[in-house]
mmCIF file of C-alpha atoms and ligand atoms in Angstrom:
data_model
loop_
_atom_site.group_PDB
_atom_site.id
_atom_site.type_symbol
_atom_site.label_atom_id
_atom_site.label_comp_id
_atom_site.label_asym_id
_atom_site.label_seq_id
_atom_site.Cartn_x
_atom_site.Cartn_y
_atom_site.Cartn_z
ATOM 1 C CA GLN A 1 71.927 -65.526 176.294
ATOM 2 C CA LEU A 2 74.902 -63.513 175.770
ATOM 3 C CA LEU A 3 76.041 -66.550 173.382
ATOM 4 C CA TYR A 4 72.918 -66.402 171.608
ATOM 5 C CA MET A 5 73.067 -62.684 171.285
ATOM 6 C CA GLY A 6 76.617 -62.660 170.116
ATOM 7 C CA LEU A 7 76.103 -65.272 167.521
ATOM 8 C CA LEU A 8 73.165 -63.610 166.049
ATOM 9 C CA LEU A 9 74.959 -60.373 165.948
ATOM 10 C CA VAL A 10 77.899 -62.088 163.969
ATOM 11 C CA LEU A 11 75.439 -63.990 161.777
ATOM 12 C CA ILE A 12 73.742 -60.866 160.745
ATOM 13 C CA HIS A 13 77.004 -59.001 159.970
ATOM 14 C CA VAL A 14 78.268 -61.663 157.753
ATOM 15 C CA ALA A 15 74.844 -62.782 156.115
ATOM 16 C CA VAL A 16 73.607 -59.394 155.154
ATOM 17 C CA PRO A 17 76.616 -58.394 152.879
ATOM 18 C CA LEU A 18 77.183 -61.927 151.762
ATOM 19 C CA ILE A 19 73.522 -62.170 150.599
ATOM 20 C CA TYR A 20 73.603 -58.887 149.064
ATOM 21 C CA TYR A 21 76.790 -59.405 147.214
ATOM 22 C CA ILE A 22 75.578 -62.638 145.913
ATOM 23 C CA ILE A 23 72.408 -61.001 144.475
ATOM 24 C CA ILE A 24 74.469 -58.298 142.851
ATOM 25 C CA LEU A 25 76.822 -60.618 141.450
ATOM 26 C CA THR A 26 74.276 -62.711 139.601
ATOM 27 C CA TYR A 27 72.929 -59.195 138.351
ATOM 28 C CA ALA A 28 76.690 -58.102 137.409
ATOM 29 C CA ARG A 29 76.900 -61.227 135.314
ATOM 30 C CA ARG A 30 73.679 -60.625 132.991
ATOM 31 C CA PRO A 31 73.591 -58.269 129.914
ATOM 32 C CA TRP A 32 72.991 -54.347 130.204
ATOM 33 C CA LEU A 33 69.282 -53.407 129.796
ATOM 34 C CA ILE A 34 70.457 -49.936 128.659
ATOM 35 C CA ASN A 35 73.123 -49.345 126.295
ATOM 36 C CA SER A 36 75.654 -46.982 125.157
ATOM 37 C CA ILE A 37 75.026 -45.379 122.140
ATOM 38 C CA ASN A 38 77.480 -45.517 118.832
ATOM 39 C CA VAL A 39 78.339 -41.919 117.607
ATOM 40 C CA ASN A 40 80.201 -41.265 114.756
ATOM 41 C CA ASP A 41 83.275 -39.587 115.265
ATOM 42 C CA GLY A 42 82.186 -36.468 113.705
ATOM 43 C CA GLU A 43 79.102 -36.097 115.747
ATOM 44 C CA LEU A 44 80.871 -36.625 119.050
ATOM 45 C CA PRO A 45 80.056 -33.945 121.699
ATOM 46 C CA ALA A 46 82.447 -31.137 122.858
ATOM 47 C CA VAL A 47 83.897 -32.442 126.324
ATOM 48 C CA SER A 48 85.335 -30.045 129.003
ATOM 49 C CA ILE A 49 87.704 -31.956 131.140
ATOM 50 C CA ILE A 50 88.453 -30.426 134.476
ATOM 51 C CA ILE A 51 91.533 -31.198 136.569
ATOM 52 C CA PRO A 52 91.528 -29.746 139.934
ATOM 53 C CA THR A 53 95.170 -29.642 141.181
ATOM 54 C CA TYR A 54 97.103 -29.063 144.486
ATOM 55 C CA ASN A 55 100.582 -29.483 144.367
ATOM 56 C CA GLU A 56 100.828 -31.853 141.313
ATOM 57 C CA GLU A 57 103.862 -31.043 139.798
ATOM 58 C CA ASN A 58 105.076 -34.778 139.720
ATOM 59 C CA MET A 59 101.866 -35.858 138.310
ATOM 60 C CA ILE A 60 100.607 -33.301 136.006
ATOM 61 C CA LEU A 61 102.669 -34.107 132.818
ATOM 62 C CA GLY A 62 101.964 -37.789 132.963
ATOM 63 C CA LYS A 63 98.133 -36.804 133.324
ATOM 64 C CA LEU A 64 98.136 -34.329 130.466
ATOM 65 C CA ASP A 65 99.791 -36.984 128.058
ATOM 66 C CA ASN A 66 97.553 -39.652 129.221
ATOM 67 C CA ILE A 67 94.471 -37.461 128.135
ATOM 68 C CA LEU A 68 95.694 -36.896 124.552
ATOM 69 C CA GLU A 69 96.295 -40.532 124.432
ATOM 70 C CA GLN A 70 92.505 -41.206 124.543
ATOM 71 C CA ASN A 71 91.815 -40.602 120.744
ATOM 72 C CA TYR A 72 89.188 -38.164 121.436
ATOM 73 C CA PRO A 73 89.085 -35.595 118.397
ATOM 74 C CA LEU A 74 91.295 -32.729 119.972
ATOM 75 C CA ASP A 75 88.891 -30.184 118.634
ATOM 76 C CA LYS A 76 86.401 -31.284 120.762
ATOM 77 C CA ILE A 77 88.183 -31.262 123.890
ATOM 78 C CA GLN A 78 88.670 -28.374 126.345
ATOM 79 C CA LEU A 79 91.070 -28.878 129.147
ATOM 80 C CA ILE A 80 90.483 -26.772 132.610
ATOM 81 C CA ILE A 81 93.071 -26.865 135.013
ATOM 82 C CA SER A 82 91.859 -25.643 138.305
ATOM 83 C CA ASP A 83 94.983 -24.948 140.361
ATOM 84 C CA SER A 84 95.684 -23.996 143.874
ATOM 85 C CA SER A 85 99.183 -25.219 144.049
ATOM 86 C CA SER A 86 102.285 -23.607 145.915
ATOM 87 C CA ASP A 87 104.635 -25.875 143.726
ATOM 88 C CA ASN A 88 105.702 -25.986 140.336
ATOM 89 C CA THR A 89 102.515 -27.099 138.855
ATOM 90 C CA GLN A 90 101.745 -24.134 136.818
ATOM 91 C CA VAL A 91 105.397 -23.863 135.335
ATOM 92 C CA LYS A 92 104.759 -27.644 134.535
ATOM 93 C CA VAL A 93 101.467 -26.867 132.493
ATOM 94 C CA GLU A 94 102.845 -23.762 130.756
ATOM 95 C CA GLU A 95 105.930 -25.842 129.648
ATOM 96 C CA TRP A 96 103.703 -28.677 128.393
ATOM 97 C CA LEU A 97 101.277 -26.171 126.533
ATOM 98 C CA SER A 98 104.136 -24.807 124.704
ATOM 99 C CA ARG A 99 104.935 -28.455 123.288
ATOM 100 C CA HIS A 100 101.246 -28.864 122.537
ATOM 101 C CA ARG A 101 100.133 -25.647 121.013
ATOM 102 C CA GLY A 102 96.899 -27.142 119.232
ATOM 103 C CA VAL A 103 95.424 -28.073 122.530
ATOM 104 C CA ASN A 104 92.538 -25.819 124.119
ATOM 105 C CA LEU A 105 93.566 -25.227 127.682
ATOM 106 C CA SER A 106 92.438 -22.848 130.179
ATOM 107 C CA TYR A 107 94.498 -22.279 133.462
ATOM 108 C CA ILE A 108 92.375 -21.121 136.378
ATOM 109 C CA LYS A 109 94.401 -19.992 139.661
ATOM 110 C CA GLY A 110 92.741 -19.604 142.784
ATOM 111 C CA PRO A 111 93.070 -19.890 146.736
ATOM 112 C CA ARG A 112 93.027 -23.533 148.024
ATOM 113 C CA MET A 113 89.213 -24.080 149.118
ATOM 114 C CA GLY A 114 88.986 -27.691 148.569
ATOM 115 C CA LYS A 115 88.529 -29.897 145.383
ATOM 116 C CA GLY A 116 84.623 -29.149 145.183
ATOM 117 C CA HIS A 117 85.440 -25.387 145.008
ATOM 118 C CA ALA A 118 87.951 -25.773 142.622
ATOM 119 C CA LEU A 119 85.638 -27.976 140.165
ATOM 120 C CA ASN A 120 82.767 -25.254 140.441
ATOM 121 C CA LYS A 121 85.208 -22.334 139.407
ATOM 122 C CA ALA A 122 86.250 -24.344 136.461
ATOM 123 C CA LEU A 123 82.566 -25.127 135.755
ATOM 124 C CA GLU A 124 81.965 -21.539 135.043
ATOM 125 C CA ALA A 125 84.594 -21.663 132.446
ATOM 126 C CA ALA A 126 83.622 -24.682 130.765
ATOM 127 C CA SER A 127 81.848 -24.626 127.376
ATOM 128 C CA GLY A 128 81.487 -28.457 126.591
ATOM 129 C CA SER A 129 78.100 -30.245 126.668
ATOM 130 C CA ILE A 130 79.624 -32.944 128.521
ATOM 131 C CA ILE A 131 81.929 -32.107 131.855
ATOM 132 C CA VAL A 132 84.478 -34.573 132.906
ATOM 133 C CA THR A 133 86.342 -34.420 136.317
ATOM 134 C CA THR A 134 89.637 -36.166 136.965
ATOM 135 C CA ASP A 135 92.102 -36.097 139.609
ATOM 136 C CA ALA A 136 95.811 -35.370 138.610
ATOM 137 C CA ASP A 137 97.168 -38.621 140.255
ATOM 138 C CA SER A 138 95.152 -41.109 138.073
ATOM 139 C CA LEU A 139 95.470 -42.445 134.639
ATOM 140 C CA TRP A 140 92.629 -43.484 132.204
ATOM 141 C CA VAL A 141 92.850 -46.784 130.313
ATOM 142 C CA LYS A 142 92.535 -46.167 126.549
ATOM 143 C CA ASP A 143 89.145 -45.511 125.027
ATOM 144 C CA SER A 144 87.685 -44.943 128.425
ATOM 145 C CA LEU A 145 86.906 -41.001 127.522
ATOM 146 C CA ILE A 146 85.066 -41.897 124.309
ATOM 147 C CA ASN A 147 83.316 -44.788 126.145
ATOM 148 C CA ALA A 148 81.981 -42.686 128.883
ATOM 149 C CA VAL A 149 80.757 -40.144 126.499
ATOM 150 C CA LYS A 150 78.729 -43.126 124.476
ATOM 151 C CA TRP A 151 77.065 -44.209 127.667
ATOM 152 C CA LEU A 152 76.055 -40.347 128.116
ATOM 153 C CA SER A 153 74.482 -40.376 124.830
ATOM 154 C CA ASN A 154 71.747 -42.573 126.148
ATOM 155 C CA GLU A 155 69.081 -40.131 127.206
ATOM 156 C CA GLN A 156 68.500 -42.295 130.237
ATOM 157 C CA VAL A 157 71.976 -41.917 131.615
ATOM 158 C CA GLY A 158 72.958 -38.893 133.395
ATOM 159 C CA LEU A 159 76.331 -39.647 134.833
ATOM 160 C CA VAL A 160 79.257 -42.150 134.340
ATOM 161 C CA SER A 161 82.108 -43.219 136.474
ATOM 162 C CA CYS A 162 84.970 -45.613 136.263
ATOM 163 C CA VAL A 163 85.815 -48.968 137.314
ATOM 164 C CA LYS A 164 89.342 -48.753 139.233
ATOM 165 C CA VAL A 165 92.560 -50.723 138.959
ATOM 166 C CA PRO A 166 94.986 -50.038 141.802
ATOM 167 C CA ARG A 167 98.671 -49.678 141.324
ATOM 168 C CA GLY A 168 100.586 -50.754 144.028
ATOM 169 C CA GLY A 169 98.827 -51.583 147.428
ATOM 170 C CA GLY A 170 99.479 -55.345 147.475
ATOM 171 C CA SER A 171 97.032 -58.244 147.722
ATOM 172 C CA THR A 172 94.755 -56.765 149.998
ATOM 173 C CA GLU A 173 93.867 -53.814 148.168
ATOM 174 C CA ASP A 174 93.435 -56.100 145.058
ATOM 175 C CA ALA A 175 90.874 -58.545 146.801
ATOM 176 C CA TYR A 176 89.027 -55.497 147.837
ATOM 177 C CA ARG A 177 88.842 -53.741 144.558
ATOM 178 C CA ARG A 178 87.830 -57.047 142.710
ATOM 179 C CA LEU A 179 84.762 -57.506 145.045
ATOM 180 C CA TYR A 180 84.177 -53.878 145.026
ATOM 181 C CA ASN A 181 84.213 -53.350 141.189
ATOM 182 C CA THR A 182 81.632 -56.289 140.770
ATOM 183 C CA LEU A 183 79.375 -54.529 143.107
ATOM 184 C CA ARG A 184 79.530 -51.164 141.028
ATOM 185 C CA ILE A 185 78.957 -52.743 137.853
ATOM 186 C CA GLY A 186 75.961 -54.989 139.282
ATOM 187 C CA GLU A 187 74.290 -52.148 140.725
ATOM 188 C CA SER A 188 74.709 -50.085 137.768
ATOM 189 C CA LYS A 189 73.125 -52.674 135.613
ATOM 190 C CA ILE A 190 70.053 -52.556 137.930
ATOM 191 C CA HIS A 191 69.833 -49.065 138.320
ATOM 192 C CA SER A 192 72.642 -47.014 139.755
ATOM 193 C CA THR A 193 75.679 -47.318 142.012
ATOM 194 C CA VAL A 194 76.246 -45.419 145.248
ATOM 195 C CA VAL A 195 79.994 -44.824 144.977
ATOM 196 C CA PHE A 196 81.671 -42.658 142.099
ATOM 197 C CA HIS A 197 85.221 -41.907 141.517
ATOM 198 C CA GLY A 198 86.912 -38.492 141.009
ATOM 199 C CA GLU A 199 89.445 -40.456 138.803
ATOM 200 C CA LEU A 200 86.739 -40.111 136.038
ATOM 201 C CA LEU A 201 83.425 -38.737 136.537
ATOM 202 C CA ALA A 202 81.434 -37.690 133.378
ATOM 203 C CA VAL A 203 78.403 -35.835 133.593
ATOM 204 C CA LYS A 204 75.867 -33.999 131.407
ATOM 205 C CA GLY A 205 76.614 -30.237 131.403
ATOM 206 C CA ASP A 206 73.101 -29.046 131.721
ATOM 207 C CA LEU A 207 72.388 -31.564 134.542
ATOM 208 C CA ILE A 208 75.446 -30.562 136.956
ATOM 209 C CA ARG A 209 74.520 -26.846 136.438
ATOM 210 C CA SER A 210 70.861 -27.519 137.305
ATOM 211 C CA ILE A 211 71.826 -28.957 140.658
ATOM 212 C CA GLY A 212 74.207 -25.853 141.342
ATOM 213 C CA GLY A 213 77.511 -27.819 140.412
ATOM 214 C CA PHE A 214 79.491 -29.856 143.037
ATOM 215 C CA PRO A 215 79.081 -29.893 146.650
ATOM 216 C CA THR A 216 81.693 -28.022 148.492
ATOM 217 C CA ASP A 217 80.619 -28.937 152.064
ATOM 218 C CA ILE A 218 81.826 -32.620 152.053
ATOM 219 C CA GLY A 219 84.766 -34.542 150.989
ATOM 220 C CA ALA A 220 83.056 -37.001 148.343
ATOM 221 C CA ASP A 221 81.989 -34.494 145.874
ATOM 222 C CA ASP A 222 81.997 -37.214 143.306
ATOM 223 C CA SER A 223 79.948 -39.970 145.071
ATOM 224 C CA TYR A 224 77.340 -37.509 146.402
ATOM 225 C CA THR A 225 76.870 -36.089 142.844
ATOM 226 C CA GLY A 226 76.352 -39.583 141.580
ATOM 227 C CA VAL A 227 73.780 -40.541 144.335
ATOM 228 C CA ARG A 228 72.134 -36.843 143.458
ATOM 229 C CA VAL A 229 71.931 -37.799 139.833
ATOM 230 C CA ALA A 230 70.322 -41.468 140.685
ATOM 231 C CA SER A 231 67.957 -39.794 143.071
ATOM 232 C CA MET A 232 66.546 -37.556 140.498
ATOM 233 C CA GLY A 233 65.602 -40.833 138.308
ATOM 234 C CA LEU A 234 68.598 -40.673 135.869
ATOM 235 C CA ARG A 235 70.960 -43.394 135.726
ATOM 236 C CA ALA A 236 74.640 -43.192 137.278
ATOM 237 C CA VAL A 237 76.436 -45.944 136.256
ATOM 238 C CA ILE A 238 79.991 -47.443 136.301
ATOM 239 C CA PRO A 239 80.389 -49.485 133.226
ATOM 240 C CA GLU A 240 82.952 -52.086 132.724
ATOM 241 C CA ASN A 241 84.443 -50.393 129.511
ATOM 242 C CA VAL A 242 85.436 -47.370 131.628
ATOM 243 C CA VAL A 243 88.444 -48.085 133.414
ATOM 244 C CA CYS A 244 91.026 -45.702 135.590
ATOM 245 C CA MET A 245 94.054 -46.704 137.181
ATOM 246 C CA GLU A 246 95.038 -45.038 140.560
ATOM 247 C CA TYR A 247 98.456 -44.821 142.376
ATOM 248 C CA VAL A 248 97.926 -46.290 145.804
ATOM 249 C CA PRO A 249 100.210 -44.482 148.078
ATOM 250 C CA SER A 250 102.808 -46.462 149.552
ATOM 251 C CA ASN A 251 103.358 -44.469 152.719
ATOM 252 C CA GLY A 252 100.372 -43.212 154.727
ATOM 253 C CA TYR A 253 98.163 -45.790 153.247
ATOM 254 C CA SER A 254 96.185 -46.483 156.412
ATOM 255 C CA ARG A 255 95.648 -42.728 156.483
ATOM 256 C CA TRP A 256 94.632 -42.505 153.053
ATOM 257 C CA ARG A 257 91.944 -45.442 153.582
ATOM 258 C CA VAL A 258 90.412 -43.721 156.585
ATOM 259 C CA ARG A 259 90.033 -40.469 154.722
ATOM 260 C CA ARG A 260 88.335 -42.044 151.915
ATOM 261 C CA ALA A 261 86.177 -43.904 154.334
ATOM 262 C CA GLN A 262 85.188 -40.481 156.029
ATOM 263 C CA HIS A 263 84.317 -38.968 152.653
ATOM 264 C CA LEU A 264 82.195 -41.915 151.681
ATOM 265 C CA LEU A 265 80.394 -41.711 154.842
ATOM 266 C CA GLN A 266 79.764 -37.900 154.644
ATOM 267 C CA SER A 267 78.436 -38.534 151.116
ATOM 268 C CA PHE A 268 75.736 -41.044 152.644
ATOM 269 C CA MET A 269 74.769 -39.006 155.665
ATOM 270 C CA LYS A 270 74.096 -36.041 153.170
ATOM 271 C CA SER A 271 72.012 -38.077 150.392
ATOM 272 C CA ILE A 272 70.208 -40.117 152.861
ATOM 273 C CA LYS A 273 67.236 -37.909 152.918
ATOM 274 C CA LEU A 274 66.998 -37.358 149.112
ATOM 275 C CA PRO A 275 63.853 -39.102 147.681
ATOM 276 C CA LYS A 276 64.774 -42.066 145.558
ATOM 277 C CA PRO A 277 63.276 -43.978 142.596
ATOM 278 C CA SER A 278 62.136 -47.475 143.439
ATOM 279 C CA ASN A 279 64.500 -49.383 141.710
ATOM 280 C CA TYR A 280 67.302 -47.448 143.219
ATOM 281 C CA LYS A 281 66.144 -47.597 146.847
ATOM 282 C CA PRO A 282 67.047 -51.298 147.861
ATOM 283 C CA ILE A 283 70.462 -50.392 146.334
ATOM 284 C CA TYR A 284 71.044 -47.543 148.257
ATOM 285 C CA TYR A 285 69.617 -48.450 151.452
ATOM 286 C CA THR A 286 71.366 -51.594 151.567
ATOM 287 C CA GLU A 287 74.714 -50.178 150.996
ATOM 288 C CA ALA A 288 73.914 -47.225 153.488
ATOM 289 C CA TYR A 289 73.250 -49.906 156.190
ATOM 290 C CA ILE A 290 76.357 -51.851 155.331
ATOM 291 C CA HIS A 291 78.636 -48.907 155.539
ATOM 292 C CA LEU A 292 76.909 -46.941 158.513
ATOM 293 C CA MET A 293 75.447 -49.697 160.869
ATOM 294 C CA ASN A 294 76.597 -53.360 159.918
ATOM 295 C CA PRO A 295 80.337 -52.781 161.109
ATOM 296 C CA TRP A 296 79.482 -51.991 164.608
ATOM 297 C CA LEU A 297 77.801 -55.728 164.926
ATOM 298 C CA LEU A 298 81.303 -57.375 164.279
ATOM 299 C CA PRO A 299 83.011 -56.012 167.577
ATOM 300 C CA ILE A 300 79.776 -55.974 169.617
ATOM 301 C CA GLY A 301 79.018 -59.590 168.687
ATOM 302 C CA ALA A 302 82.637 -60.552 169.349
ATOM 303 C CA ILE A 303 82.492 -58.975 173.049
ATOM 304 C CA LEU A 304 79.112 -60.835 173.687
ATOM 305 C CA LEU A 305 80.707 -63.991 172.499
ATOM 306 C CA LEU A 306 83.695 -63.443 174.870
ATOM 307 C CA ALA A 307 81.591 -62.521 177.667
ATOM 308 C CA SER A 308 79.588 -65.568 177.344
ATOM 309 C CA GLY A 309 82.153 -67.435 178.799
ATOM 310 C CA SER A 310 81.149 -70.434 176.420
ATOM 311 C CA LEU A 311 83.884 -72.838 174.723
ATOM 312 C CA TRP A 312 81.824 -72.709 171.501
ATOM 313 C CA ALA A 313 82.244 -68.839 171.579
ATOM 314 C CA TYR A 314 85.934 -69.210 172.107
ATOM 315 C CA ALA A 315 86.235 -71.523 169.261
ATOM 316 C CA LEU A 316 84.406 -69.385 166.980
ATOM 317 C CA ILE A 317 86.494 -66.435 167.774
ATOM 318 C CA ALA A 318 89.679 -68.843 167.198
ATOM 319 C CA VAL A 319 88.158 -69.894 163.757
ATOM 320 C CA GLY A 320 87.912 -65.893 162.951
ATOM 321 C CA LEU A 321 91.297 -65.261 163.614
ATOM 322 C CA VAL A 322 92.833 -68.167 161.603
ATOM 323 C CA LEU A 323 90.755 -67.042 158.781
ATOM 324 C CA LEU A 324 92.528 -63.757 158.527
ATOM 325 C CA VAL A 325 95.252 -65.603 156.838
ATOM 326 C CA TRP A 326 92.732 -65.569 154.189
ATOM 327 C CA SER A 327 93.255 -62.032 152.102
ATOM 328 C CA PRO A 328 89.478 -61.398 151.050
ATOM 329 C CA PHE A 329 88.618 -62.129 154.587
ATOM 330 C CA ARG A 330 91.236 -59.931 156.142
ATOM 331 C CA ALA A 331 90.409 -57.461 153.460
ATOM 332 C CA TRP A 332 86.817 -57.345 154.709
ATOM 333 C CA VAL A 333 87.577 -57.056 158.549
ATOM 334 C CA THR A 334 90.041 -54.322 157.915
ATOM 335 C CA GLN A 335 87.477 -52.352 156.147
ATOM 336 C CA GLN A 336 84.912 -52.837 158.744
ATOM 337 C CA PHE A 337 87.542 -51.346 161.326
ATOM 338 C CA ILE A 338 88.252 -48.453 159.128
ATOM 339 C CA LEU A 339 84.684 -47.516 158.498
ATOM 340 C CA MET A 340 84.114 -47.409 162.227
ATOM 341 C CA TYR A 341 87.021 -45.336 163.205
ATOM 342 C CA ALA A 342 86.305 -43.255 160.142
ATOM 343 C CA MET A 343 82.816 -42.750 161.436
ATOM 344 C CA VAL A 344 84.044 -41.723 164.777
ATOM 345 C CA ARG A 345 86.776 -39.535 163.419
ATOM 346 C CA ASN A 346 84.009 -37.644 161.102
ATOM 347 C CA LEU A 347 82.666 -36.265 164.486
ATOM 348 C CA TRP A 348 85.617 -33.995 164.935
ATOM 349 C CA THR A 349 87.042 -33.619 161.514
ATOM 350 C CA LYS A 350 85.626 -33.676 158.082
ATOM 351 C CA GLU A 351 89.149 -33.501 156.323
HETATM 352 N N1 GDD B 401 92.615 -26.690 143.182
HETATM 353 C C1 GDD B 401 92.259 -27.727 144.063
HETATM 354 N N2 GDD B 401 92.319 -27.252 145.420
HETATM 355 N N3 GDD B 401 92.575 -28.876 144.016
HETATM 356 C C2 GDD B 401 92.668 -30.012 145.048
HETATM 357 C C3 GDD B 401 92.314 -29.532 146.121
HETATM 358 C C4 GDD B 401 92.138 -27.963 146.480
HETATM 359 O O1 GDD B 401 91.859 -27.754 147.662
HETATM 360 N N4 GDD B 401 92.368 -30.501 146.879
HETATM 361 C C5 GDD B 401 92.673 -31.595 146.256
HETATM 362 N N5 GDD B 401 92.706 -31.244 144.999
HETATM 363 C C6 GDD B 401 93.025 -32.070 143.712
HETATM 364 C C7 GDD B 401 94.180 -33.051 144.049
HETATM 365 O O2 GDD B 401 95.429 -32.131 143.250
HETATM 366 C C8 GDD B 401 94.023 -33.939 143.028
HETATM 367 O O3 GDD B 401 94.146 -33.671 141.454
HETATM 368 C C9 GDD B 401 92.602 -34.261 143.274
HETATM 369 O O4 GDD B 401 92.088 -32.973 143.668
HETATM 370 C C10 GDD B 401 92.070 -35.290 144.062
HETATM 371 O O5 GDD B 401 92.681 -34.978 145.265
HETATM 372 P P1 GDD B 401 93.585 -36.224 146.236
HETATM 373 O O6 GDD B 401 94.237 -35.465 147.253
HETATM 374 O O7 GDD B 401 94.397 -37.194 145.370
HETATM 375 O O8 GDD B 401 92.181 -36.905 146.872
HETATM 376 P P2 GDD B 401 92.141 -38.507 147.346
HETATM 377 O O9 GDD B 401 92.631 -39.390 146.280
HETATM 378 O O10 GDD B 401 92.319 -38.597 148.766
HETATM 379 O O11 GDD B 401 90.464 -38.544 147.239
HETATM 380 C C11 GDD B 401 89.801 -39.305 146.338
HETATM 381 O O12 GDD B 401 88.540 -39.440 146.773
HETATM 382 C C12 GDD B 401 87.785 -38.236 147.075
HETATM 383 C C13 GDD B 401 86.585 -38.848 147.866
HETATM 384 O O13 GDD B 401 86.705 -39.474 149.006
HETATM 385 C C14 GDD B 401 89.569 -38.568 144.868
HETATM 386 O O14 GDD B 401 89.030 -39.646 144.024
HETATM 387 C C15 GDD B 401 88.687 -37.654 144.832
HETATM 388 O O15 GDD B 401 88.493 -36.968 143.430
HETATM 389 C C16 GDD B 401 87.431 -37.638 145.702
HETATM 390 O O16 GDD B 401 86.699 -36.544 145.601
HETATM 391 MN MN1 MN B 402 94.091 -39.134 145.067
#
């Protein structure tokens, strides 16, 4: 009995995400049913680009240069730096501004109260009809800004975020990202995805104001805001032509993964009760299951298999261990343990 129970749990653990992935993959390969709208340069909307910064003296100059390289008309861009640094970030910004006098840049200084809070402070000063938030430690691939704006020109679309290309992190991170980006795009083609990225999050200004700005009580202000918008019936999408690069930290990599996972789980917990449009429900609830419950079936199943004492069970576990040399499988298993640890850790710290 233990053998069959264990087998069943492991089978469910593997089959649900696999089947889901295959279904989403078929959608990811189909054309979009909604489109981005071509806008003449002269009619592009004004955008307010918010960069929250906490001790980003090493990143901020490259970040500001990268934004100017986007080819968006400069007179349509308002930059807002919402800073809580104790390092030289402010000095660097002022120095950069003295070299770029034509740029409309507002610098806001406030106490460190978290990223969501910094975004909301900046939102009060934002004049653009489109709000774009972006982390200092990320870069945009060329034309991502204008592409995001064109998607938002479709009245069905409320929010746009980016596909992510990691810089550093190695083959495990690469394998994980490939799978992950396919899911984001496929889900977006059906209705909306469930994970959104602070590296580039573009949202209609009146929309973000109508929901009271960004949440300040959880880490994943980005993902929660996207799910909130999708729950209102608007599309919150990640298209393939909006692309960010993010630096993957070389030290503290595991801690960084755990923190990300904690934030994402917080977003699921906070958004699970929101009423959702019917096309979005299967995506949202399958993902919620895959993140919150499915990971636990793996260790429980493995323990039952071991406890059964059956040779078949030992053989299966041995096969699983050997498969760990295959990087996509290793990435998957690692992610399961990160999710479980993150869930437990959320019980005592939200950071
Ligand atoms: N002003 C201010 N105050 N800025 C902050 C604060 C704060 O208390 N905390 C973080 N920031 C800034 C950072 O300087 C950076 O530009 C951006 O917010 C993101 O912070 P990171 O420290 O780089 O966060 P991360 O990479 O671990 O988090 C990622 O995932 C989060 C959700 O889990 C990012 O994508 C975040 O945007 C995202 O919310
Ligand atoms: Mn970061």
